[in-house]
């Protein structure tokens, strides 16, 4: 299953190029959320390297310790789950918070899903 549309891959590559250039203040908001529909694994993606396979973002494999780092698009797309399911992209995910805010919140909450709840609560608390 293809997880990235051409437009999304282009935007992720632009972020990857900015990171490679060492753009000052480079801390983009995640552009995609990938998830395991049968488990807790979730990835927030901000960048795609020029190789077209190496993604960068926040990975949460469900062990309570989300980490920023690189992961392979082809490995994620190749993951086969029971009942013929695969890793999916959340078609309704949007974020204005930079990845550093997501990472800090996820570490505090122990998961990306917990971070989403913390950030939603924080946005409702601000008038």
Tab-separated table of N, CA and C in Angstrom:
chain	number	residue	atom	x	y	z
A	1	UNK	N	0.846	-1.185	0.000
A	1	UNK	CA	0.000	0.000	0.000
A	1	UNK	C	0.887	1.244	0.000
A	2	UNK	N	0.571	2.187	-0.856
A	2	UNK	CA	1.295	3.457	-0.902
A	2	UNK	C	0.760	4.360	0.203
A	3	UNK	N	1.656	4.788	1.074
A	3	UNK	CA	1.247	5.634	2.195
A	3	UNK	C	1.341	7.119	1.888
A	4	UNK	N	2.181	7.488	0.922
A	4	UNK	CA	2.394	8.902	0.624
A	4	UNK	C	1.891	9.246	-0.772
A	5	UNK	N	1.090	10.281	-0.863
A	5	UNK	CA	0.702	10.798	-2.172
A	5	UNK	C	1.900	11.538	-2.763
A	6	UNK	N	1.926	11.758	-4.072
A	6	UNK	CA	3.030	12.530	-4.649
A	6	UNK	C	3.168	13.924	-4.020
A	7	UNK	N	2.051	14.590	-3.759
A	7	UNK	CA	2.104	15.932	-3.161
A	7	UNK	C	2.677	15.881	-1.744
A	8	UNK	N	2.270	14.891	-0.970
A	8	UNK	CA	2.783	14.749	0.395
A	8	UNK	C	4.275	14.410	0.364
A	9	UNK	N	4.669	13.507	-0.522
A	9	UNK	CA	6.092	13.158	-0.648
A	9	UNK	C	6.914	14.395	-1.023
A	10	UNK	N	6.380	15.231	-1.908
A	10	UNK	CA	7.076	16.462	-2.304
A	10	UNK	C	7.284	17.368	-1.092
A	11	UNK	N	6.223	17.595	-0.320
A	11	UNK	CA	6.323	18.459	0.863
A	11	UNK	C	7.307	17.891	1.889
A	12	UNK	N	7.274	16.578	2.086
A	12	UNK	CA	8.210	15.944	3.017
A	12	UNK	C	9.646	16.073	2.517
A	13	UNK	N	9.842	15.957	1.202
A	13	UNK	CA	11.188	16.128	0.632
A	13	UNK	C	11.679	17.566	0.810
A	14	UNK	N	10.782	18.537	0.677
A	14	UNK	CA	11.167	19.935	0.899
A	14	UNK	C	11.650	20.129	2.335
A	15	UNK	N	10.941	19.533	3.289
A	15	UNK	CA	11.384	19.602	4.688
A	15	UNK	C	12.724	18.897	4.869
A	16	UNK	N	12.892	17.759	4.202
A	16	UNK	CA	14.158	17.033	4.276
A	16	UNK	C	15.312	17.844	3.715
A	17	UNK	N	15.062	18.546	2.610
A	17	UNK	CA	16.101	19.390	2.006
A	17	UNK	C	16.459	20.546	2.936
A	18	UNK	N	15.458	21.129	3.593
A	18	UNK	CA	15.718	22.221	4.539
A	18	UNK	C	16.560	21.721	5.708
A	19	UNK	N	16.274	20.523	6.183
A	19	UNK	CA	17.062	19.947	7.276
A	19	UNK	C	18.493	19.680	6.818
A	20	UNK	N	18.651	19.166	5.604
A	20	UNK	CA	19.987	18.863	5.075
A	20	UNK	C	20.819	20.132	4.905
A	21	UNK	N	20.149	21.234	4.555
A	21	UNK	CA	20.843	22.528	4.412
A	21	UNK	C	21.188	23.137	5.762
A	22	UNK	N	20.588	22.617	6.825
A	22	UNK	CA	20.808	23.200	8.147
A	22	UNK	C	20.067	24.504	8.316
A	23	UNK	N	18.865	24.578	7.747
A	23	UNK	CA	18.058	25.796	7.832
A	23	UNK	C	17.871	26.194	9.296
A	24	UNK	N	18.148	27.463	9.630
A	24	UNK	CA	17.997	27.917	11.014
A	24	UNK	C	16.550	27.771	11.483
A	25	UNK	N	16.390	27.277	12.693
A	25	UNK	CA	15.057	27.152	13.274
A	25	UNK	C	14.201	26.079	12.638
A	26	UNK	N	14.812	25.155	11.899
A	26	UNK	CA	14.036	24.108	11.216
A	26	UNK	C	13.398	23.185	12.249
A	27	UNK	N	12.106	23.279	12.404
A	27	UNK	CA	11.334	22.452	13.329
A	27	UNK	C	9.905	22.387	12.793
A	28	UNK	N	9.712	21.682	11.670
A	28	UNK	CA	8.397	21.691	11.035
A	28	UNK	C	7.357	20.894	11.814
A	29	UNK	N	6.111	21.213	11.559
A	29	UNK	CA	5.008	20.416	12.088
A	29	UNK	C	4.936	19.112	11.300
A	30	UNK	N	4.523	18.033	11.939
A	30	UNK	CA	4.353	16.779	11.205
A	30	UNK	C	3.338	16.952	10.077
A	31	UNK	N	3.644	16.347	8.939
A	31	UNK	CA	2.758	16.419	7.780
A	31	UNK	C	1.936	15.156	7.607
A	32	UNK	N	2.335	14.073	8.276
A	32	UNK	CA	1.613	12.806	8.143
A	32	UNK	C	1.673	12.030	9.448
A	33	UNK	N	0.612	11.286	9.684
A	33	UNK	CA	0.553	10.366	10.820
A	33	UNK	C	0.285	8.978	10.251
A	34	UNK	N	1.192	8.049	10.530
A	34	UNK	CA	1.027	6.657	10.137
A	34	UNK	C	0.711	5.867	11.396
A	35	UNK	N	-0.094	4.805	11.265
A	35	UNK	CA	-0.466	4.052	12.459
A	35	UNK	C	-0.771	2.598	12.135
A	36	UNK	N	-0.637	1.770	13.157
A	36	UNK	CA	-1.002	0.362	13.084
A	36	UNK	C	-2.456	0.255	13.525
A	37	UNK	N	-3.372	-0.166	12.645
A	37	UNK	CA	-4.782	-0.226	13.028
A	37	UNK	C	-5.092	-1.318	14.055
A	38	UNK	N	-4.116	-2.185	14.331
A	38	UNK	CA	-4.337	-3.264	15.294
A	38	UNK	C	-3.468	-3.128	16.541
A	39	UNK	N	-2.732	-2.039	16.650
A	39	UNK	CA	-1.822	-1.900	17.781
A	39	UNK	C	-1.542	-0.454	18.096
A	40	UNK	N	-0.529	-0.253	18.921
A	40	UNK	CA	-0.235	1.091	19.414
A	40	UNK	C	0.804	1.842	18.596
A	41	UNK	N	1.428	1.210	17.611
A	41	UNK	CA	2.498	1.874	16.856
A	41	UNK	C	1.955	3.059	16.063
A	42	UNK	N	2.654	4.191	16.205
A	42	UNK	CA	2.275	5.433	15.526
A	42	UNK	C	3.545	6.181	15.150
A	43	UNK	N	3.534	6.788	13.961
A	43	UNK	CA	4.664	7.587	13.497
A	43	UNK	C	4.144	8.941	13.041
A	44	UNK	N	4.791	10.021	13.464
A	44	UNK	CA	4.522	11.358	12.945
A	44	UNK	C	5.695	11.713	12.047
A	45	UNK	N	5.415	12.064	10.805
A	45	UNK	CA	6.459	12.232	9.797
A	45	UNK	C	6.597	13.701	9.415
A	46	UNK	N	7.853	14.187	9.436
A	46	UNK	CA	8.122	15.569	9.033
A	46	UNK	C	8.978	15.670	7.787
A	47	UNK	N	9.786	14.634	7.496
A	47	UNK	CA	10.762	14.747	6.407
A	47	UNK	C	10.896	13.441	5.644
A	48	UNK	N	11.261	13.564	4.370
A	48	UNK	CA	11.620	12.435	3.514
A	48	UNK	C	12.942	12.780	2.857
A	49	UNK	N	13.931	11.894	3.014
A	49	UNK	CA	15.245	12.127	2.409
A	49	UNK	C	15.169	12.001	0.891
A	50	UNK	N	16.208	12.476	0.230
A	50	UNK	CA	16.286	12.421	-1.230
A	50	UNK	C	16.256	10.989	-1.754
A	51	UNK	N	16.614	10.000	-0.916
A	51	UNK	CA	16.586	8.603	-1.364
A	51	UNK	C	15.169	8.078	-1.561
A	52	UNK	N	14.170	8.846	-1.108
A	52	UNK	CA	12.772	8.458	-1.285
A	52	UNK	C	12.297	7.383	-0.330
A	53	UNK	N	13.154	6.961	0.611
A	53	UNK	CA	12.762	5.900	1.533
A	53	UNK	C	12.946	6.273	3.001
A	54	UNK	N	13.908	7.105	3.309
A	54	UNK	CA	14.207	7.418	4.704
A	54	UNK	C	13.339	8.574	5.184
A	55	UNK	N	12.467	8.253	6.128
A	55	UNK	CA	11.596	9.249	6.746
A	55	UNK	C	12.220	9.703	8.058
A	56	UNK	N	11.863	10.895	8.493
A	56	UNK	CA	12.277	11.387	9.807
A	56	UNK	C	11.046	11.891	10.526
A	57	UNK	N	11.012	11.648	11.822
A	57	UNK	CA	9.906	12.139	12.625
A	57	UNK	C	9.936	11.534	14.011
A	58	UNK	N	8.756	11.382	14.573
A	58	UNK	CA	8.585	10.847	15.920
A	58	UNK	C	7.969	9.462	15.804
A	59	UNK	N	8.646	8.466	16.370
A	59	UNK	CA	8.174	7.083	16.311
A	59	UNK	C	7.764	6.618	17.702
A	60	UNK	N	6.599	5.996	17.772
A	60	UNK	CA	6.080	5.441	19.019
A	60	UNK	C	5.635	4.017	18.715
A	61	UNK	N	6.417	3.039	19.147
A	61	UNK	CA	6.096	1.642	18.870
A	61	UNK	C	5.236	1.012	19.957
A	62	UNK	N	4.775	1.829	20.896
A	62	UNK	CA	3.855	1.341	21.911
A	62	UNK	C	4.511	0.830	23.180
A	63	UNK	N	5.789	1.149	23.389
A	63	UNK	CA	6.503	0.687	24.576
A	63	UNK	C	6.643	1.779	25.634
A	64	UNK	N	6.001	2.934	25.433
A	64	UNK	CA	6.041	4.008	26.413
A	64	UNK	C	7.234	4.930	26.307
A	65	UNK	N	7.981	4.840	25.203
A	65	UNK	CA	9.156	5.710	25.052
A	65	UNK	C	9.274	6.200	23.607
A	66	UNK	N	8.417	7.135	23.203
A	66	UNK	CA	8.493	7.681	21.845
A	66	UNK	C	9.849	8.341	21.601
A	67	UNK	N	10.372	8.177	20.380
A	67	UNK	CA	11.686	8.728	20.051
A	67	UNK	C	11.669	9.400	18.690
A	68	UNK	N	12.438	10.477	18.576
A	68	UNK	CA	12.654	11.102	17.275
A	68	UNK	C	13.764	10.341	16.567
A	69	UNK	N	13.604	10.173	15.257
A	69	UNK	CA	14.635	9.481	14.501
A	69	UNK	C	14.177	9.160	13.097
A	70	UNK	N	14.978	8.362	12.421
A	70	UNK	CA	14.709	7.970	11.038
A	70	UNK	C	14.084	6.584	10.998
A	71	UNK	N	13.254	6.352	9.980
A	71	UNK	CA	12.637	5.048	9.774
A	71	UNK	C	12.383	4.868	8.285
A	72	UNK	N	12.227	3.627	7.872
A	72	UNK	CA	12.142	3.275	6.460
A	72	UNK	C	10.699	3.213	5.969
A	73	UNK	N	10.405	3.991	4.945
A	73	UNK	CA	9.079	3.964	4.332
A	73	UNK	C	8.785	2.583	3.763
A	74	UNK	N	9.753	1.973	3.071
A	74	UNK	CA	9.508	0.661	2.453
A	74	UNK	C	9.240	-0.411	3.511
A	75	UNK	N	9.912	-0.338	4.654
A	75	UNK	CA	9.645	-1.305	5.720
A	75	UNK	C	8.250	-1.107	6.298
A	76	UNK	N	7.863	0.136	6.493
A	76	UNK	CA	6.528	0.402	7.037
A	76	UNK	C	5.463	-0.026	6.028
A	77	UNK	N	5.657	0.312	4.748
A	77	UNK	CA	4.695	-0.097	3.720
A	77	UNK	C	4.648	-1.614	3.563
A	78	UNK	N	5.749	-2.289	3.846
A	78	UNK	CA	5.814	-3.740	3.699
A	78	UNK	C	5.310	-4.515	4.899
A	79	UNK	N	4.953	-3.829	5.961
A	79	UNK	CA	4.466	-4.508	7.161
A	79	UNK	C	3.100	-5.126	6.889
A	80	UNK	N	2.988	-6.421	7.144
A	80	UNK	CA	1.725	-7.132	6.964
A	80	UNK	C	1.180	-7.514	8.332
A	81	UNK	N	-0.065	-7.178	8.555
A	81	UNK	CA	-0.730	-7.432	9.824
A	81	UNK	C	-1.772	-8.526	9.633
A	82	UNK	N	-2.291	-9.088	10.720
A	82	UNK	CA	-3.349	-10.092	10.589
A	82	UNK	C	-4.561	-9.551	9.826
A	83	UNK	N	-5.309	-10.464	9.262
A	83	UNK	CA	-6.545	-10.165	8.537
A	83	UNK	C	-6.304	-9.322	7.296
A	84	UNK	N	-5.081	-9.358	6.757
A	84	UNK	CA	-4.768	-8.624	5.535
A	84	UNK	C	-4.602	-7.127	5.720
A	85	UNK	N	-4.520	-6.669	6.945
A	85	UNK	CA	-4.368	-5.234	7.200
A	85	UNK	C	-2.918	-4.797	7.041
A	86	UNK	N	-2.726	-3.501	6.865
A	86	UNK	CA	-1.401	-2.893	6.716
A	86	UNK	C	-1.344	-1.627	7.571
A	87	UNK	N	-0.148	-1.065	7.677
A	87	UNK	CA	-0.007	0.245	8.309
A	87	UNK	C	-0.781	1.246	7.450
A	88	UNK	N	-1.457	2.183	8.088
A	88	UNK	CA	-2.294	3.154	7.381
A	88	UNK	C	-1.831	4.579	7.672
A	89	UNK	N	-2.277	5.493	6.803
A	89	UNK	CA	-2.053	6.922	7.029
A	89	UNK	C	-3.370	7.531	7.469
A	90	UNK	N	-3.334	8.319	8.531
A	90	UNK	CA	-4.520	9.029	9.016
A	90	UNK	C	-4.821	10.152	8.031
A	91	UNK	N	-5.868	9.985	7.261
A	91	UNK	CA	-6.208	10.948	6.213
A	91	UNK	C	-6.704	12.275	6.766
A	92	UNK	N	-7.067	12.307	8.044
A	92	UNK	CA	-7.622	13.520	8.634
A	92	UNK	C	-6.647	14.224	9.579
A	93	UNK	N	-5.410	13.726	9.669
A	93	UNK	CA	-4.426	14.315	10.578
A	93	UNK	C	-3.931	15.653	10.044
A	94	UNK	N	-3.929	16.646	10.920
A	94	UNK	CA	-3.297	17.941	10.648
A	94	UNK	C	-2.662	18.414	11.955
A	95	UNK	N	-1.633	19.209	11.828
A	95	UNK	CA	-0.992	19.756	13.026
A	95	UNK	C	-0.334	21.083	12.702
A	96	UNK	N	-0.424	21.993	13.641
A	96	UNK	CA	0.318	23.251	13.539
A	96	UNK	C	1.470	23.275	14.539
A	97	UNK	N	1.488	22.302	15.450
A	97	UNK	CA	2.545	22.228	16.462
A	97	UNK	C	3.806	21.644	15.834
A	98	UNK	N	4.969	22.229	16.100
A	98	UNK	CA	6.214	21.672	15.553
A	98	UNK	C	6.531	20.309	16.175
A	99	UNK	N	7.384	19.567	15.492
A	99	UNK	CA	7.736	18.223	15.949
A	99	UNK	C	8.326	18.239	17.358
A	100	UNK	N	9.094	19.273	17.705
A	100	UNK	CA	9.696	19.331	19.044
A	100	UNK	C	8.627	19.374	20.133
A	101	UNK	N	7.519	20.054	19.879
A	101	UNK	CA	6.420	20.113	20.850
A	101	UNK	C	5.760	18.744	20.968
A	102	UNK	N	5.542	18.087	19.816
A	102	UNK	CA	4.988	16.731	19.832
A	102	UNK	C	5.902	15.789	20.611
A	103	UNK	N	7.213	15.876	20.357
A	103	UNK	CA	8.164	14.976	21.014
A	103	UNK	C	8.157	15.184	22.529
A	104	UNK	N	8.185	16.435	22.966
A	104	UNK	CA	8.166	16.727	24.397
A	104	UNK	C	6.871	16.223	25.029
A	105	UNK	N	5.748	16.486	24.383
A	105	UNK	CA	4.452	16.048	24.916
A	105	UNK	C	4.348	14.528	24.940
A	106	UNK	N	4.854	13.875	23.893
A	106	UNK	CA	4.792	12.410	23.827
A	106	UNK	C	5.664	11.772	24.902
A	107	UNK	N	6.808	12.356	25.156
A	107	UNK	CA	7.673	11.819	26.220
A	107	UNK	C	7.004	11.971	27.584
A	108	UNK	N	6.361	13.104	27.796
A	108	UNK	CA	5.663	13.321	29.075
A	108	UNK	C	4.483	12.366	29.230
A	109	UNK	N	3.729	12.167	28.129
A	109	UNK	CA	2.529	11.333	28.177
A	109	UNK	C	2.835	9.849	27.997
A	110	UNK	N	4.000	9.530	27.444
A	110	UNK	CA	4.354	8.139	27.210
A	110	UNK	C	3.896	7.587	25.878
A	111	UNK	N	3.246	8.429	25.066
A	111	UNK	CA	2.790	7.971	23.750
A	111	UNK	C	2.396	9.166	22.887
A	112	UNK	N	2.343	8.934	21.593
A	112	UNK	CA	1.871	9.974	20.679
A	112	UNK	C	0.386	10.224	20.894
A	113	UNK	N	-0.382	9.169	21.153
A	113	UNK	CA	-1.817	9.359	21.390
A	113	UNK	C	-2.048	10.174	22.665
A	114	UNK	N	-1.255	9.923	23.694
A	114	UNK	CA	-1.345	10.728	24.912
A	114	UNK	C	-0.961	12.169	24.653
A	115	UNK	N	0.043	12.369	23.801
A	115	UNK	CA	0.456	13.730	23.432
A	115	UNK	C	-0.666	14.451	22.708
A	116	UNK	N	-1.370	13.743	21.836
A	116	UNK	CA	-2.485	14.359	21.109
A	116	UNK	C	-3.541	14.862	22.088
A	117	UNK	N	-3.810	14.079	23.121
A	117	UNK	CA	-4.784	14.499	24.134
A	117	UNK	C	-4.275	15.710	24.910
A	118	UNK	N	-2.994	15.705	25.300
A	118	UNK	CA	-2.423	16.854	26.018
A	118	UNK	C	-2.491	18.122	25.176
A	119	UNK	N	-2.118	18.008	23.899
A	119	UNK	CA	-2.122	19.184	23.024
A	119	UNK	C	-3.539	19.680	22.763
A	120	UNK	N	-4.491	18.762	22.643
A	120	UNK	CA	-5.887	19.169	22.451
A	120	UNK	C	-6.402	19.896	23.688
A	121	UNK	N	-6.077	19.371	24.877
A	121	UNK	CA	-6.485	20.032	26.123
A	121	UNK	C	-5.866	21.420	26.224
A	122	UNK	N	-4.584	21.532	25.860
A	122	UNK	CA	-3.893	22.825	25.930
A	122	UNK	C	-4.504	23.831	24.967
A	123	UNK	N	-4.882	23.380	23.784
A	123	UNK	CA	-5.456	24.322	22.812
A	123	UNK	C	-6.843	24.791	23.243
A	124	UNK	N	-7.588	23.928	23.949
A	124	UNK	CA	-8.912	24.334	24.447
A	124	UNK	C	-8.786	25.291	25.630
A	125	UNK	N	-7.690	25.188	26.375
A	125	UNK	CA	-7.504	26.023	27.566
A	125	UNK	C	-7.081	27.446	27.221
A	126	UNK	N	-6.546	27.636	26.020
A	126	UNK	CA	-6.097	28.973	25.603
A	126	UNK	C	-7.272	29.703	24.965
A	127	UNK	N	-7.631	30.888	25.526
A	127	UNK	CA	-8.786	31.611	24.959
A	127	UNK	C	-8.498	32.200	23.595
